[in-house]
Amino acid sequence: MDQRDPAGPGPGSGALVGRAGELDDIDGLLTSVAGGAGAAALLEGEAGIGRSALLAALVPGARLVAVEPVLVRVDAATVPYGPLRQLVAPRADVWPAGPEDAELAALLAAPDEPPAPRRIAELVATVALRRGAQHPWALLLDDAHLADAATLDVLTRLAHEAPLPGVLVVLTLRPVPHRREVQDLVAAWVRAGARNVELRPLSTPAVQTLVERTVGRTPGPVLRGVLATTGGNPRLVGDVLAAAATTGSLSTSDGTAELTGSDWQAELDARVRRHVAYVDASVRTLLTQASVLGTSFVVPDLAALAALDVTTCWRTLRYALAAGLVAARGDRLAFRHDVVRTALYDDLPAEQRRALHARAAWALEAAGAPSHVITGHLERAR
């Protein structure tokens, strides 16, 4: 069980930057649970936006209002009922053991024996309610979308018992891609009245504050320019700083942190590509082709470039839109983080890049694009 406390005063505050509104939302739920009510929240946001940091920041705040937090982080290698075992692990220091605990532990040790799945769900609900009556608690599951199907099934069934007096359930999720079990989980908790908290990009001042807290210096003009390409994503901001530090490209003097040279670019590209690796290969391929068109594009142009019909192209792009990798800008789509576009573009082999620029010139000419745009692609095709 992971219950590491972040630094920082006040209920749910921690060392987060730019998340006061979201913290206030959850702090309100914590207060209601401390008074014996039941509550739930779904924290959603693109990869790297800070879901885990926000969840961790709830731990000290929960304890300040006498709510016992149980924080579990899921990884992709989880075994059946693995996260669930951690969530309901005995805690004699907080909750006296009940008759259900021994039966639940035995069933979790042999979960394939019938009628274990149904009975496990019943026992988890019973244990959750009993604990809530004895001492209010917060069930905090980070990256719930990675949990095994058996755990997700139990948590979905648990939603049918909501609200759970004395229990706060908080699940963090990426917006896409979602397995059917995750879709069922989200639908069940939405029907149960869970509050949806969407984490949005950090503002420019918040990004600057994050950098100042990380490196102890104010970012200089070159660094500020690169940070602007992160679209306010905290992990991408961290990738910029880590790439600079790893390659010895971060100069700190006179209270300023500044990028020097160009060695950091290849390191940053590699880090960013790992950041988007969770997206389906077909989406990454289409976004890589879109990177040739620039920071923004219209769907028919990309469809022509990728040799797809517009409907198929749009269906694929919807995942990128839901994942927060692109955003609608009027009649166009734009990369939400230009640092991602650059990383995808730089990863193209030179011959393929030239071929795509040549095809882009043809597609844009057929669409009636300005001559200078077509000329730019033809120059890059040489």
PDB file of C-alpha atoms in Angstrom, residues 126-343:
ATOM      1  CA  THR A 126     -19.560  -5.127   3.602  1.00  0.00           C
ATOM      2  CA  VAL A 127     -15.983  -4.378   4.698  1.00  0.00           C
ATOM      3  CA  ALA A 128     -16.062  -0.900   3.114  1.00  0.00           C
ATOM      4  CA  LEU A 129     -19.292  -0.026   4.929  1.00  0.00           C
ATOM      5  CA  ARG A 130     -18.155  -1.473   8.254  1.00  0.00           C
ATOM      6  CA  ARG A 131     -14.891   0.467   8.089  1.00  0.00           C
ATOM      7  CA  GLY A 132     -16.732   3.649   7.179  1.00  0.00           C
ATOM      8  CA  ALA A 133     -18.943   3.230  10.264  1.00  0.00           C
ATOM      9  CA  GLN A 134     -15.916   2.620  12.505  1.00  0.00           C
ATOM     10  CA  HIS A 135     -13.637   5.328  11.093  1.00  0.00           C
ATOM     11  CA  PRO A 136     -14.222   7.380   7.907  1.00  0.00           C
ATOM     12  CA  TRP A 137     -11.797   6.468   5.135  1.00  0.00           C
ATOM     13  CA  ALA A 138     -10.792   7.331   1.578  1.00  0.00           C
ATOM     14  CA  LEU A 139     -10.343   4.623  -1.041  1.00  0.00           C
ATOM     15  CA  LEU A 140      -7.884   6.200  -3.487  1.00  0.00           C
ATOM     16  CA  LEU A 141      -7.045   4.204  -6.621  1.00  0.00           C
ATOM     17  CA  ASP A 142      -4.521   5.754  -8.983  1.00  0.00           C
ATOM     18  CA  ASP A 143      -4.555   4.770 -12.680  1.00  0.00           C
ATOM     19  CA  ALA A 144      -7.709   2.709 -12.284  1.00  0.00           C
ATOM     20  CA  HIS A 145      -7.761   2.185 -16.069  1.00  0.00           C
ATOM     21  CA  LEU A 146      -4.772  -0.170 -15.656  1.00  0.00           C
ATOM     22  CA  ALA A 147      -6.464  -2.414 -13.083  1.00  0.00           C
ATOM     23  CA  ASP A 148      -7.245  -6.042 -13.859  1.00  0.00           C
ATOM     24  CA  ALA A 149     -10.744  -6.999 -14.980  1.00  0.00           C
ATOM     25  CA  ALA A 150     -11.560  -8.754 -11.691  1.00  0.00           C
ATOM     26  CA  THR A 151     -10.747  -5.658  -9.610  1.00  0.00           C
ATOM     27  CA  LEU A 152     -12.710  -3.445 -11.999  1.00  0.00           C
ATOM     28  CA  ASP A 153     -15.716  -5.744 -11.757  1.00  0.00           C
ATOM     29  CA  VAL A 154     -15.742  -5.514  -7.962  1.00  0.00           C
ATOM     30  CA  LEU A 155     -15.382  -1.732  -8.009  1.00  0.00           C
ATOM     31  CA  THR A 156     -18.222  -1.499 -10.533  1.00  0.00           C
ATOM     32  CA  ARG A 157     -20.434  -3.581  -8.256  1.00  0.00           C
ATOM     33  CA  LEU A 158     -19.397  -1.378  -5.330  1.00  0.00           C
ATOM     34  CA  ALA A 159     -20.837   1.640  -7.159  1.00  0.00           C
ATOM     35  CA  HIS A 160     -24.241  -0.028  -7.006  1.00  0.00           C
ATOM     36  CA  GLU A 161     -24.071   0.272  -3.193  1.00  0.00           C
ATOM     37  CA  ALA A 162     -23.179   3.978  -3.264  1.00  0.00           C
ATOM     38  CA  PRO A 163     -23.274   6.279  -1.464  1.00  0.00           C
ATOM     39  CA  LEU A 164     -21.186   4.446   1.109  1.00  0.00           C
ATOM     40  CA  PRO A 165     -21.486   6.288   4.458  1.00  0.00           C
ATOM     41  CA  GLY A 166     -18.073   7.264   5.793  1.00  0.00           C
ATOM     42  CA  VAL A 167     -16.309   6.336   2.555  1.00  0.00           C
ATOM     43  CA  LEU A 168     -14.762   8.570  -0.114  1.00  0.00           C
ATOM     44  CA  VAL A 169     -13.952   6.730  -3.345  1.00  0.00           C
ATOM     45  CA  VAL A 170     -11.563   8.527  -5.725  1.00  0.00           C
ATOM     46  CA  LEU A 171     -10.445   6.924  -8.983  1.00  0.00           C
ATOM     47  CA  THR A 172      -7.985   8.497 -11.415  1.00  0.00           C
ATOM     48  CA  LEU A 173      -8.220   7.703 -15.106  1.00  0.00           C
ATOM     49  CA  ARG A 174      -6.787   8.634 -18.461  1.00  0.00           C
ATOM     50  CA  PRO A 175      -9.531   9.670 -20.908  1.00  0.00           C
ATOM     51  CA  VAL A 176      -8.534   7.038 -23.530  1.00  0.00           C
ATOM     52  CA  PRO A 177      -8.063   4.289 -24.486  1.00  0.00           C
ATOM     53  CA  HIS A 178     -10.651   2.499 -22.341  1.00  0.00           C
ATOM     54  CA  ARG A 179     -11.413  -1.200 -22.171  1.00  0.00           C
ATOM     55  CA  ARG A 180     -15.047  -2.210 -21.850  1.00  0.00           C
ATOM     56  CA  GLU A 181     -14.526  -2.981 -18.145  1.00  0.00           C
ATOM     57  CA  VAL A 182     -13.278   0.567 -17.573  1.00  0.00           C
ATOM     58  CA  GLN A 183     -16.220   2.030 -19.472  1.00  0.00           C
ATOM     59  CA  ASP A 184     -18.573   0.020 -17.255  1.00  0.00           C
ATOM     60  CA  LEU A 185     -16.731   1.223 -14.148  1.00  0.00           C
ATOM     61  CA  VAL A 186     -17.000   4.881 -15.131  1.00  0.00           C
ATOM     62  CA  ALA A 187     -20.663   4.555 -16.113  1.00  0.00           C
ATOM     63  CA  ALA A 188     -21.525   2.883 -12.803  1.00  0.00           C
ATOM     64  CA  TRP A 189     -19.889   5.577 -10.680  1.00  0.00           C
ATOM     65  CA  VAL A 190     -21.344   8.396 -12.788  1.00  0.00           C
ATOM     66  CA  ARG A 191     -24.800   6.923 -12.198  1.00  0.00           C
ATOM     67  CA  ALA A 192     -23.939   6.712  -8.505  1.00  0.00           C
ATOM     68  CA  GLY A 193     -23.353  10.470  -8.447  1.00  0.00           C
ATOM     69  CA  ALA A 194     -19.559  10.605  -8.538  1.00  0.00           C
ATOM     70  CA  ARG A 195     -18.171  14.080  -9.101  1.00  0.00           C
ATOM     71  CA  ASN A 196     -16.161  14.425 -12.298  1.00  0.00           C
ATOM     72  CA  VAL A 197     -12.976  16.452 -11.836  1.00  0.00           C
ATOM     73  CA  GLU A 198     -11.123  17.155 -15.067  1.00  0.00           C
ATOM     74  CA  LEU A 199      -7.520  18.272 -14.751  1.00  0.00           C
ATOM     75  CA  ARG A 200      -6.791  20.954 -17.320  1.00  0.00           C
ATOM     76  CA  PRO A 201      -3.434  22.311 -18.544  1.00  0.00           C
ATOM     77  CA  LEU A 202      -1.460  24.606 -16.273  1.00  0.00           C
ATOM     78  CA  SER A 203      -1.476  28.307 -17.054  1.00  0.00           C
ATOM     79  CA  THR A 204       1.723  30.038 -18.179  1.00  0.00           C
ATOM     80  CA  PRO A 205       2.298  31.608 -14.715  1.00  0.00           C
ATOM     81  CA  ALA A 206       1.750  28.191 -13.104  1.00  0.00           C
ATOM     82  CA  VAL A 207       4.316  26.602 -15.439  1.00  0.00           C
ATOM     83  CA  GLN A 208       6.830  29.295 -14.494  1.00  0.00           C
ATOM     84  CA  THR A 209       6.133  28.671 -10.807  1.00  0.00           C
ATOM     85  CA  LEU A 210       6.612  24.921 -11.333  1.00  0.00           C
ATOM     86  CA  VAL A 211       9.999  25.534 -12.962  1.00  0.00           C
ATOM     87  CA  GLU A 212      11.064  27.891 -10.204  1.00  0.00           C
ATOM     88  CA  ARG A 213      10.157  25.299  -7.564  1.00  0.00           C
ATOM     89  CA  THR A 214      11.991  22.570  -9.482  1.00  0.00           C
ATOM     90  CA  VAL A 215      15.266  24.284 -10.346  1.00  0.00           C
ATOM     91  CA  GLY A 216      15.208  27.233  -7.970  1.00  0.00           C
ATOM     92  CA  ARG A 217      15.637  29.719 -10.803  1.00  0.00           C
ATOM     93  CA  THR A 218      13.431  31.854 -13.041  1.00  0.00           C
ATOM     94  CA  PRO A 219      13.348  30.490 -16.622  1.00  0.00           C
ATOM     95  CA  GLY A 220      15.176  32.569 -19.205  1.00  0.00           C
ATOM     96  CA  PRO A 221      13.770  33.519 -22.628  1.00  0.00           C
ATOM     97  CA  VAL A 222      14.965  30.436 -24.551  1.00  0.00           C
ATOM     98  CA  LEU A 223      13.718  28.063 -21.850  1.00  0.00           C
ATOM     99  CA  ARG A 224      10.405  29.931 -21.656  1.00  0.00           C
ATOM    100  CA  GLY A 225       9.982  29.474 -25.403  1.00  0.00           C
ATOM    101  CA  VAL A 226      10.467  25.713 -25.165  1.00  0.00           C
ATOM    102  CA  LEU A 227       8.213  25.476 -22.110  1.00  0.00           C
ATOM    103  CA  ALA A 228       5.477  27.168 -24.128  1.00  0.00           C
ATOM    104  CA  THR A 229       5.447  24.127 -26.439  1.00  0.00           C
ATOM    105  CA  THR A 230       4.418  21.805 -23.584  1.00  0.00           C
ATOM    106  CA  GLY A 231       0.832  23.036 -23.566  1.00  0.00           C
ATOM    107  CA  GLY A 232       0.858  23.324 -19.770  1.00  0.00           C
ATOM    108  CA  ASN A 233       1.407  19.593 -19.203  1.00  0.00           C
ATOM    109  CA  PRO A 234       3.454  19.154 -15.986  1.00  0.00           C
ATOM    110  CA  ARG A 235       5.162  15.945 -17.116  1.00  0.00           C
ATOM    111  CA  LEU A 236       6.231  17.538 -20.394  1.00  0.00           C
ATOM    112  CA  VAL A 237       7.567  20.496 -18.420  1.00  0.00           C
ATOM    113  CA  GLY A 238       9.535  17.987 -16.361  1.00  0.00           C
ATOM    114  CA  ASP A 239      10.747  16.305 -19.555  1.00  0.00           C
ATOM    115  CA  VAL A 240      12.145  19.624 -20.802  1.00  0.00           C
ATOM    116  CA  LEU A 241      14.026  20.217 -17.555  1.00  0.00           C
ATOM    117  CA  ALA A 242      15.251  16.610 -17.330  1.00  0.00           C
ATOM    118  CA  ALA A 243      16.472  16.600 -20.930  1.00  0.00           C
ATOM    119  CA  ALA A 244      18.354  19.831 -20.329  1.00  0.00           C
ATOM    120  CA  ALA A 245      19.903  18.564 -17.100  1.00  0.00           C
ATOM    121  CA  THR A 246      20.826  15.152 -18.536  1.00  0.00           C
ATOM    122  CA  THR A 247      22.665  16.673 -21.488  1.00  0.00           C
ATOM    123  CA  GLY A 248      24.325  19.440 -19.468  1.00  0.00           C
ATOM    124  CA  SER A 249      22.323  22.042 -21.360  1.00  0.00           C
ATOM    125  CA  LEU A 250      20.807  23.864 -18.391  1.00  0.00           C
ATOM    126  CA  SER A 251      22.752  26.934 -17.342  1.00  0.00           C
ATOM    127  CA  THR A 252      21.900  28.520 -13.991  1.00  0.00           C
ATOM    128  CA  SER A 253      23.342  31.878 -13.101  1.00  0.00           C
ATOM    129  CA  ASP A 254      22.168  35.205 -11.732  1.00  0.00           C
ATOM    130  CA  GLY A 255      18.907  33.657 -10.615  1.00  0.00           C
ATOM    131  CA  THR A 256      18.036  32.470 -14.129  1.00  0.00           C
ATOM    132  CA  ALA A 257      17.795  29.008 -15.682  1.00  0.00           C
ATOM    133  CA  GLU A 258      18.510  28.931 -19.407  1.00  0.00           C
ATOM    134  CA  LEU A 259      18.890  26.378 -22.183  1.00  0.00           C
ATOM    135  CA  THR A 260      22.217  26.308 -23.990  1.00  0.00           C
ATOM    136  CA  GLY A 261      23.261  24.524 -27.161  1.00  0.00           C
ATOM    137  CA  SER A 262      21.048  21.990 -28.922  1.00  0.00           C
ATOM    138  CA  ASP A 263      22.036  18.632 -27.391  1.00  0.00           C
ATOM    139  CA  TRP A 264      18.873  18.652 -25.291  1.00  0.00           C
ATOM    140  CA  GLN A 265      16.558  18.369 -28.330  1.00  0.00           C
ATOM    141  CA  ALA A 266      17.182  14.703 -29.182  1.00  0.00           C
ATOM    142  CA  GLU A 267      16.916  13.723 -25.512  1.00  0.00           C
ATOM    143  CA  LEU A 268      13.650  15.654 -25.187  1.00  0.00           C
ATOM    144  CA  ASP A 269      12.244  14.052 -28.351  1.00  0.00           C
ATOM    145  CA  ALA A 270      12.944  10.571 -26.955  1.00  0.00           C
ATOM    146  CA  ARG A 271      11.284  11.395 -23.626  1.00  0.00           C
ATOM    147  CA  VAL A 272       8.225  12.853 -25.320  1.00  0.00           C
ATOM    148  CA  ARG A 273       7.784   9.857 -27.603  1.00  0.00           C
ATOM    149  CA  ARG A 274       7.723   7.644 -24.516  1.00  0.00           C
ATOM    150  CA  HIS A 275       5.098   9.985 -23.095  1.00  0.00           C
ATOM    151  CA  VAL A 276       2.691   9.227 -25.977  1.00  0.00           C
ATOM    152  CA  ALA A 277       3.560   5.535 -26.331  1.00  0.00           C
ATOM    153  CA  TYR A 278       0.312   4.511 -24.613  1.00  0.00           C
ATOM    154  CA  VAL A 279      -1.735   5.736 -27.589  1.00  0.00           C
ATOM    155  CA  ASP A 280      -2.681   3.120 -30.180  1.00  0.00           C
ATOM    156  CA  ALA A 281      -0.141   2.721 -32.999  1.00  0.00           C
ATOM    157  CA  SER A 282      -2.667   3.802 -35.638  1.00  0.00           C
ATOM    158  CA  VAL A 283      -3.224   7.082 -33.775  1.00  0.00           C
ATOM    159  CA  ARG A 284       0.517   7.717 -33.405  1.00  0.00           C
ATOM    160  CA  THR A 285       1.060   6.998 -37.106  1.00  0.00           C
ATOM    161  CA  LEU A 286      -1.648   9.434 -38.141  1.00  0.00           C
ATOM    162  CA  LEU A 287      -0.355  12.123 -35.773  1.00  0.00           C
ATOM    163  CA  THR A 288       3.149  11.618 -37.148  1.00  0.00           C
ATOM    164  CA  GLN A 289       1.796  12.245 -40.638  1.00  0.00           C
ATOM    165  CA  ALA A 290      -0.106  15.261 -39.327  1.00  0.00           C
ATOM    166  CA  SER A 291       3.141  16.672 -37.924  1.00  0.00           C
ATOM    167  CA  VAL A 292       4.281  17.227 -41.509  1.00  0.00           C
ATOM    168  CA  LEU A 293       1.370  19.613 -42.070  1.00  0.00           C
ATOM    169  CA  GLY A 294       2.454  21.858 -39.184  1.00  0.00           C
ATOM    170  CA  THR A 295       1.031  22.828 -35.827  1.00  0.00           C
ATOM    171  CA  SER A 296      -2.543  22.709 -37.122  1.00  0.00           C
ATOM    172  CA  PHE A 297      -4.383  21.059 -39.992  1.00  0.00           C
ATOM    173  CA  VAL A 298      -7.813  20.351 -41.436  1.00  0.00           C
ATOM    174  CA  VAL A 299      -9.079  16.792 -41.460  1.00  0.00           C
ATOM    175  CA  PRO A 300      -9.580  16.462 -45.254  1.00  0.00           C
ATOM    176  CA  ASP A 301      -5.975  17.545 -45.873  1.00  0.00           C
ATOM    177  CA  LEU A 302      -4.650  14.953 -43.434  1.00  0.00           C
ATOM    178  CA  ALA A 303      -6.922  12.309 -44.938  1.00  0.00           C
ATOM    179  CA  ALA A 304      -5.490  13.033 -48.389  1.00  0.00           C
ATOM    180  CA  LEU A 305      -1.933  12.936 -47.048  1.00  0.00           C
ATOM    181  CA  ALA A 306      -2.532   9.634 -45.245  1.00  0.00           C
ATOM    182  CA  ALA A 307      -4.476   8.107 -48.168  1.00  0.00           C
ATOM    183  CA  LEU A 308      -7.539   7.608 -45.978  1.00  0.00           C
ATOM    184  CA  ASP A 309     -11.161   8.533 -46.486  1.00  0.00           C
ATOM    185  CA  VAL A 310     -12.246  11.444 -44.315  1.00  0.00           C
ATOM    186  CA  THR A 311     -14.544   9.325 -42.142  1.00  0.00           C
ATOM    187  CA  THR A 312     -11.799   6.838 -41.241  1.00  0.00           C
ATOM    188  CA  CYS A 313      -9.341   9.660 -40.609  1.00  0.00           C
ATOM    189  CA  TRP A 314     -11.769  11.416 -38.260  1.00  0.00           C
ATOM    190  CA  ARG A 315     -12.561   8.242 -36.349  1.00  0.00           C
ATOM    191  CA  THR A 316      -8.867   7.817 -35.597  1.00  0.00           C
ATOM    192  CA  LEU A 317      -8.401  11.468 -34.725  1.00  0.00           C
ATOM    193  CA  ARG A 318     -11.225  11.291 -32.176  1.00  0.00           C
ATOM    194  CA  TYR A 319      -8.951   9.216 -29.949  1.00  0.00           C
ATOM    195  CA  ALA A 320      -6.213  11.830 -30.208  1.00  0.00           C
ATOM    196  CA  LEU A 321      -8.787  14.501 -29.389  1.00  0.00           C
ATOM    197  CA  ALA A 322     -10.053  12.580 -26.353  1.00  0.00           C
ATOM    198  CA  ALA A 323      -6.480  11.918 -25.213  1.00  0.00           C
ATOM    199  CA  GLY A 324      -5.745  15.647 -25.240  1.00  0.00           C
ATOM    200  CA  LEU A 325      -3.064  15.388 -27.931  1.00  0.00           C
ATOM    201  CA  VAL A 326      -4.959  17.602 -30.365  1.00  0.00           C
ATOM    202  CA  ALA A 327      -7.636  20.235 -29.829  1.00  0.00           C
ATOM    203  CA  ALA A 328     -10.298  21.785 -32.023  1.00  0.00           C
ATOM    204  CA  ARG A 329      -9.557  25.314 -33.231  1.00  0.00           C
ATOM    205  CA  GLY A 330     -12.521  26.407 -35.306  1.00  0.00           C
ATOM    206  CA  ASP A 331     -12.521  24.301 -38.473  1.00  0.00           C
ATOM    207  CA  ARG A 332      -9.036  22.957 -37.737  1.00  0.00           C
ATOM    208  CA  LEU A 333      -7.317  20.624 -35.325  1.00  0.00           C
ATOM    209  CA  ALA A 334      -4.127  21.749 -33.625  1.00  0.00           C
ATOM    210  CA  PHE A 335      -1.474  19.884 -31.683  1.00  0.00           C
ATOM    211  CA  ARG A 336      -2.075  20.656 -28.017  1.00  0.00           C
ATOM    212  CA  HIS A 337       1.647  20.372 -27.308  1.00  0.00           C
ATOM    213  CA  ASP A 338       3.976  21.478 -30.072  1.00  0.00           C
ATOM    214  CA  VAL A 339       6.740  19.587 -28.272  1.00  0.00           C
ATOM    215  CA  VAL A 340       4.847  16.388 -29.167  1.00  0.00           C
ATOM    216  CA  ARG A 341       4.515  17.427 -32.809  1.00  0.00           C
ATOM    217  CA  THR A 342       8.246  18.144 -32.966  1.00  0.00           C
ATOM    218  CA  ALA A 343       9.150  14.798 -31.404  1.00  0.00           C
TER     219      ALA A 343
END
